CSV table of C-alpha atoms in Angstrom, one decimal:
chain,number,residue,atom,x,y,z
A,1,UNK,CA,0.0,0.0,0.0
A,2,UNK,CA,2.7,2.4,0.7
A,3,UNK,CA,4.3,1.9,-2.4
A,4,UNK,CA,1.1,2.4,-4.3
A,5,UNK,CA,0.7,5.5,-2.9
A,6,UNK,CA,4.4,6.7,-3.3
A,7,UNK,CA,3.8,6.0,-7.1
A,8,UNK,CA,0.4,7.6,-7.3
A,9,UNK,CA,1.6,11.1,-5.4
A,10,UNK,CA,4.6,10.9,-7.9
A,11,UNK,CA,2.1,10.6,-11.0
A,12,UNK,CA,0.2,13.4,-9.9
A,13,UNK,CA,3.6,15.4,-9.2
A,14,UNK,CA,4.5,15.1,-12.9
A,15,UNK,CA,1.0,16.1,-14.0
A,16,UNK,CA,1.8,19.2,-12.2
A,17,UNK,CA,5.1,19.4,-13.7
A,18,UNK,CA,3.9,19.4,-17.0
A,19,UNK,CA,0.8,21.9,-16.4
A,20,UNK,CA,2.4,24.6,-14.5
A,21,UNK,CA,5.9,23.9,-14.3
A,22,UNK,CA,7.0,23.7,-18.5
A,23,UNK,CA,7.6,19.6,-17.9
A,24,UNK,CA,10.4,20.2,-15.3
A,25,UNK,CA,12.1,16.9,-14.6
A,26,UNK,CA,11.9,15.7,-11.2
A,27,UNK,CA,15.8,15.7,-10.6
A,28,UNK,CA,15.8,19.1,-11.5
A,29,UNK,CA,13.5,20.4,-8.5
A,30,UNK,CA,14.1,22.8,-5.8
A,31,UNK,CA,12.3,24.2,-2.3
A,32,UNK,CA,10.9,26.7,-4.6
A,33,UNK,CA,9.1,24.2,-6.7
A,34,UNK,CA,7.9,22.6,-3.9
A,35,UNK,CA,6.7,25.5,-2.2
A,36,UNK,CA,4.7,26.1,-5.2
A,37,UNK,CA,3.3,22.3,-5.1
A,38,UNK,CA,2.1,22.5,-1.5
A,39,UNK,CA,-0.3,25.7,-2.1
A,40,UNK,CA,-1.1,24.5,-5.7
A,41,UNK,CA,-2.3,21.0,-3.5
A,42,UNK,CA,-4.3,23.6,-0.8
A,43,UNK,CA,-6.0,25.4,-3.5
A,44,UNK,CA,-7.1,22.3,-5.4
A,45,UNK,CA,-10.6,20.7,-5.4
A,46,UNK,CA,-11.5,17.1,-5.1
A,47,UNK,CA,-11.6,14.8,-8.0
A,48,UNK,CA,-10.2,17.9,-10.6
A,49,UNK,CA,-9.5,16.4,-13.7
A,50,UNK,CA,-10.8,13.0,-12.8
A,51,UNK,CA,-11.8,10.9,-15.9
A,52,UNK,CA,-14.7,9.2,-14.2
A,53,UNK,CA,-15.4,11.3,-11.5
A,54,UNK,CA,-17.1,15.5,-11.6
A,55,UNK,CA,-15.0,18.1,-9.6
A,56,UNK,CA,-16.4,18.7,-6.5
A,57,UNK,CA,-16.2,21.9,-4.4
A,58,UNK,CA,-14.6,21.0,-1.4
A,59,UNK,CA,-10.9,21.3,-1.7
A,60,UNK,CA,-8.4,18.3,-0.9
A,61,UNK,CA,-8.5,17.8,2.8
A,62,UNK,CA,-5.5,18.6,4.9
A,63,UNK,CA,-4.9,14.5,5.3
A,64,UNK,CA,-4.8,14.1,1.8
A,65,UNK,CA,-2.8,17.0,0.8
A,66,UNK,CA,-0.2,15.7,4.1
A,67,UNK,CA,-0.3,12.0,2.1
A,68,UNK,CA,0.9,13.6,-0.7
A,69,UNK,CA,3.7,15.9,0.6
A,70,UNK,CA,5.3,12.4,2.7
A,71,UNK,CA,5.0,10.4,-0.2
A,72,UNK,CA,7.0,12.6,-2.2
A,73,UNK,CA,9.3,13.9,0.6
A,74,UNK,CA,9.9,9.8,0.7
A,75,UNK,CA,10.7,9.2,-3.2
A,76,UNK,CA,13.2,12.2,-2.9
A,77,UNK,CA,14.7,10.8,0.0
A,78,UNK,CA,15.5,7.4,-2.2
A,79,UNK,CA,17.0,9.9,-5.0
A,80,UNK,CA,19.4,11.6,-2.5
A,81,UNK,CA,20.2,8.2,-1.0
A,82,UNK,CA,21.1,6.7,-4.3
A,83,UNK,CA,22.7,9.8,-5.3
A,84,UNK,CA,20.6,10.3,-8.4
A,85,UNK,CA,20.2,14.1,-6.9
A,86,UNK,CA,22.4,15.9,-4.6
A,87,UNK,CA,20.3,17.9,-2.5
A,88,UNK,CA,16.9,17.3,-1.1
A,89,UNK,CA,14.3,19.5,-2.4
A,90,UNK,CA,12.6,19.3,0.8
A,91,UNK,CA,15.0,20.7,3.0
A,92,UNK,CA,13.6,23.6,4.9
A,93,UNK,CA,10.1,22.7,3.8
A,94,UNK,CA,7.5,22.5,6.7
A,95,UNK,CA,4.9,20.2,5.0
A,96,UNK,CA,1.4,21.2,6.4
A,97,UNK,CA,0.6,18.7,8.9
A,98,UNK,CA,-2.9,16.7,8.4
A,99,UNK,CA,-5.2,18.2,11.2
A,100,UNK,CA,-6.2,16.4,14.2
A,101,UNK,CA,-9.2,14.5,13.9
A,102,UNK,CA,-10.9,12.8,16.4
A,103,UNK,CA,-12.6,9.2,15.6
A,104,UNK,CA,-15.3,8.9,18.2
A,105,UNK,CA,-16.0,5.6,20.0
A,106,UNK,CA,-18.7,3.0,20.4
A,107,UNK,CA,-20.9,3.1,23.1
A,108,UNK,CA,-21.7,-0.1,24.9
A,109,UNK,CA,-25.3,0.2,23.7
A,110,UNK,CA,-23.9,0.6,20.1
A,111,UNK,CA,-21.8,-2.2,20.6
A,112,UNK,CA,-24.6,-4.6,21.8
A,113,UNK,CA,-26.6,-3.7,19.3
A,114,UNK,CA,-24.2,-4.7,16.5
A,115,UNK,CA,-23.5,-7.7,17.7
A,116,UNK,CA,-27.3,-8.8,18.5
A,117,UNK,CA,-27.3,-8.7,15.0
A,118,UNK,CA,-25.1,-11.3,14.1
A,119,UNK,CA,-26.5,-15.0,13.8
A,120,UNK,CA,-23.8,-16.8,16.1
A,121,UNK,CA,-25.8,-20.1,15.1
A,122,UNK,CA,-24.3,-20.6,11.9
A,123,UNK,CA,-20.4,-21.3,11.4
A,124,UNK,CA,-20.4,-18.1,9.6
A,125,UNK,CA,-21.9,-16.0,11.6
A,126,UNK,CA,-19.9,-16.9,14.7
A,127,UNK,CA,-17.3,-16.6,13.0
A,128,UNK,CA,-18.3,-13.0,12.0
A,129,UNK,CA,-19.0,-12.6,15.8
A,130,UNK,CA,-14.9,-13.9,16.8
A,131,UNK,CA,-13.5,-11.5,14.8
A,132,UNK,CA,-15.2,-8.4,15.2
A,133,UNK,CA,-14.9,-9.1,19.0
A,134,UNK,CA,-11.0,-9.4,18.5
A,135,UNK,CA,-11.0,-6.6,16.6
A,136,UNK,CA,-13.0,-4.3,19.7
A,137,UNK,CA,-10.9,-6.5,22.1
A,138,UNK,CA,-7.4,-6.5,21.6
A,139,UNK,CA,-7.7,-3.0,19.3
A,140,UNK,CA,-6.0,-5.1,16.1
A,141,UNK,CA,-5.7,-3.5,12.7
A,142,UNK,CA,-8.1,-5.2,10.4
A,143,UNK,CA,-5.3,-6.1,8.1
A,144,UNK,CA,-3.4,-7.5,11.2
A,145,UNK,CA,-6.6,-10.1,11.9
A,146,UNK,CA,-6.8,-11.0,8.5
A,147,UNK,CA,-2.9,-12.2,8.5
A,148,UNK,CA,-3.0,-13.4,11.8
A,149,UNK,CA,-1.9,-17.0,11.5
A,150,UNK,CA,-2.3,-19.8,13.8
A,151,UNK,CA,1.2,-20.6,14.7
A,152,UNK,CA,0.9,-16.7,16.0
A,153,UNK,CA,-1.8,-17.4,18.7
A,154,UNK,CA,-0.8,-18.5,21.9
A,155,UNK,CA,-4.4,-19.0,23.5
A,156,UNK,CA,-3.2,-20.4,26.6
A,157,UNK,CA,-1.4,-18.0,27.3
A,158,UNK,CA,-3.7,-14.7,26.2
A,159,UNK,CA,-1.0,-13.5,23.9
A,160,UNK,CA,-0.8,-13.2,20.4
A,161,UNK,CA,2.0,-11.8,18.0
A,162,UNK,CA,0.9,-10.1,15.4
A,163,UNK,CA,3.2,-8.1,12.8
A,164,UNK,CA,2.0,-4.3,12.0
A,165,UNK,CA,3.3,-1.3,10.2
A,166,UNK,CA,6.9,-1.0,9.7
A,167,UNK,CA,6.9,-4.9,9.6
A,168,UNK,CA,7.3,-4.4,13.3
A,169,UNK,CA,6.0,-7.6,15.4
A,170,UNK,CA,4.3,-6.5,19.2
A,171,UNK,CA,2.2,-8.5,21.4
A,172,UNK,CA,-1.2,-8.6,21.6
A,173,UNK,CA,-2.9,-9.6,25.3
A,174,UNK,CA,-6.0,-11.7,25.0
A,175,UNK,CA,-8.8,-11.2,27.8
A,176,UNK,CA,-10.0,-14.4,29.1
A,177,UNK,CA,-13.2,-14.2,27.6
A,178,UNK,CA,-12.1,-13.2,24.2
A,179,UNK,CA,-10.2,-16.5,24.6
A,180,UNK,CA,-13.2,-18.9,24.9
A,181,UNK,CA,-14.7,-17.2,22.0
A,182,UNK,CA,-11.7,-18.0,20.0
A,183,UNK,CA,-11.5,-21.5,21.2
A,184,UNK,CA,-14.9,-22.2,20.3
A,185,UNK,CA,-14.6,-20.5,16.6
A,186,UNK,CA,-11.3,-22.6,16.0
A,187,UNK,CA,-12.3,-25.7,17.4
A,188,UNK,CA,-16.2,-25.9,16.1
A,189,UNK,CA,-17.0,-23.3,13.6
A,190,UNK,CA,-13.6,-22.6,11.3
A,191,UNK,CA,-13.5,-24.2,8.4
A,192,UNK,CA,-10.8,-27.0,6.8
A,193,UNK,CA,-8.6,-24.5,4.9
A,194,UNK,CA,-8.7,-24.9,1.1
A,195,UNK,CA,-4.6,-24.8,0.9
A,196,UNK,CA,-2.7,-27.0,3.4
A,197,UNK,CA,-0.6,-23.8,3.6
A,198,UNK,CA,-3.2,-21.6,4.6
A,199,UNK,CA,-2.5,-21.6,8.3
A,200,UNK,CA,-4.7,-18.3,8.6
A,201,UNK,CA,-6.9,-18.0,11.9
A,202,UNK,CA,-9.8,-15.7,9.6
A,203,UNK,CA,-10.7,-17.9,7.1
A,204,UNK,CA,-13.9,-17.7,4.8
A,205,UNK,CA,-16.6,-20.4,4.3
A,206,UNK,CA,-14.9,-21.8,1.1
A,207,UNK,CA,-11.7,-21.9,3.6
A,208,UNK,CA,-9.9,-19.5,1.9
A,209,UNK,CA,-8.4,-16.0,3.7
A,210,UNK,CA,-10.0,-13.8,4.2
A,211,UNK,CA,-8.9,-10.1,2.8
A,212,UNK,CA,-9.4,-6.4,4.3
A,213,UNK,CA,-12.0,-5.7,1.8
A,214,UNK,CA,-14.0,-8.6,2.6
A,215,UNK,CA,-14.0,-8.3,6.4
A,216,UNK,CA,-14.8,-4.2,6.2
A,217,UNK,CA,-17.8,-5.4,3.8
A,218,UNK,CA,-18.9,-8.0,6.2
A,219,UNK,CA,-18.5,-5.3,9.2
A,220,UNK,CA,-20.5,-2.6,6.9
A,221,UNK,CA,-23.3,-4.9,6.2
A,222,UNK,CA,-23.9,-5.8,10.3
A,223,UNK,CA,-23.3,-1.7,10.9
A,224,UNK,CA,-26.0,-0.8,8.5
A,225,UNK,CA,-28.4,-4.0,9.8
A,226,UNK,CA,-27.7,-2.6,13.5
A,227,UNK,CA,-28.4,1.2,12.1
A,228,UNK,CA,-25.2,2.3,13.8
A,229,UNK,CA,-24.9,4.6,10.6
């Protein structure tokens, strides 16, 4: 993902070159150019020359226009490194940073109600029912659940290892009834996975693993069943 988004920020970098800049080449930049990107990025609106998508009026949010700026701060960093360039464009460059935003929390009414809507009868649908609980439990990344492999879970002892951003591993404690949960799921309800190397603990009903996409869309179909949205 990071990469993708390195090499998107640099495509819309040389659209900008070649618009308002005469085609500048990138190894030719300076602070001055840069400068010039960030309030050309602050002054632009959403979706503006998108071939699918109308221009809206809001501009790019502060996040998005922050996303950009690292990206690119990051690709010039591997020029200087590799001494394709000499100096770093973005030296003495305060990139705007994204503004706070604060994600507000479920309730414990909200909680119940989401998961009173989940049918914990069916393999499936316990299954749904682990994983979200792991997920408001232990305060995993979804992506972390969804490559959270078997060998990785230490049950008995509450723990499990996960590996997050940065490939950086950290330990995960596992509340005593979160474990149960899990036991039950693993032992009664996950299926026989559909690659003997597929030693995931998420897996879906065809035993297959199961992918971000696919576990936000389960989690967005219970939300909007619960009316949490």
């Amino acid at each position: 993902n990071a990469v993708q988004i390195v090499v998107r920020s640099i495509g819309y970098f040389l659209k900008y070159l070649d618009s308002h800049q005469n085609g500048k080449l990138l190894t030719d930049i300076t602070r001055q150019e840069i400068r010039e990107y960030i309030s050309y990025l602050q002054h632009t609106k959403c979706f503006a020359s998108h071939r699918f998508t109308p221009t809206q009026a809001r501009n790019l949010s502060g996040h998005t226009v922050n996303c950009y700026l690292r990206s690119l701060r990051c690709f010039y960093s591997w020029l200087v490194n590799e001494e394709i360039i000499e100096k770093h464009p973005f030296d003495k460059v305060k990139i705007p940073p994204p503004p706070k935003k604060l994600i507000p929390a479920f309730s414990q009414q909200q909680i119940e109600q989401l998961l009173s809507v989940i049918d914990t009868k069916t393999p499936i649908g316990y299954r749904n029912f682990a994983m979200i609980l792991t997920l408001l439990d232990t305060g995993l990344r979804i992506t972390e659940l969804c490559t959270l492999t078997m060998d990785k879970l230490f049950l008995e002892d509450g723990i499990a290892r996960v590996i997050g951003k940065g490939n950086k591993e950290r330990m995960i404690p596992i509340g005593k009834q979160m474990q149960r949960i899990l036991w039950h799921y693993i032992e009664r309800c996950r299926p026989t996975p559909a690659n003997i190397n597929d030693n995931f603990v998420s897996l879906s009903d065809d035993g297959r693993p199961l992918n971000r996409r696919r576990m936000e869309a389960v989690m967005t179909r219970y939300g909007e069943k619960a009316k949490l949205g």
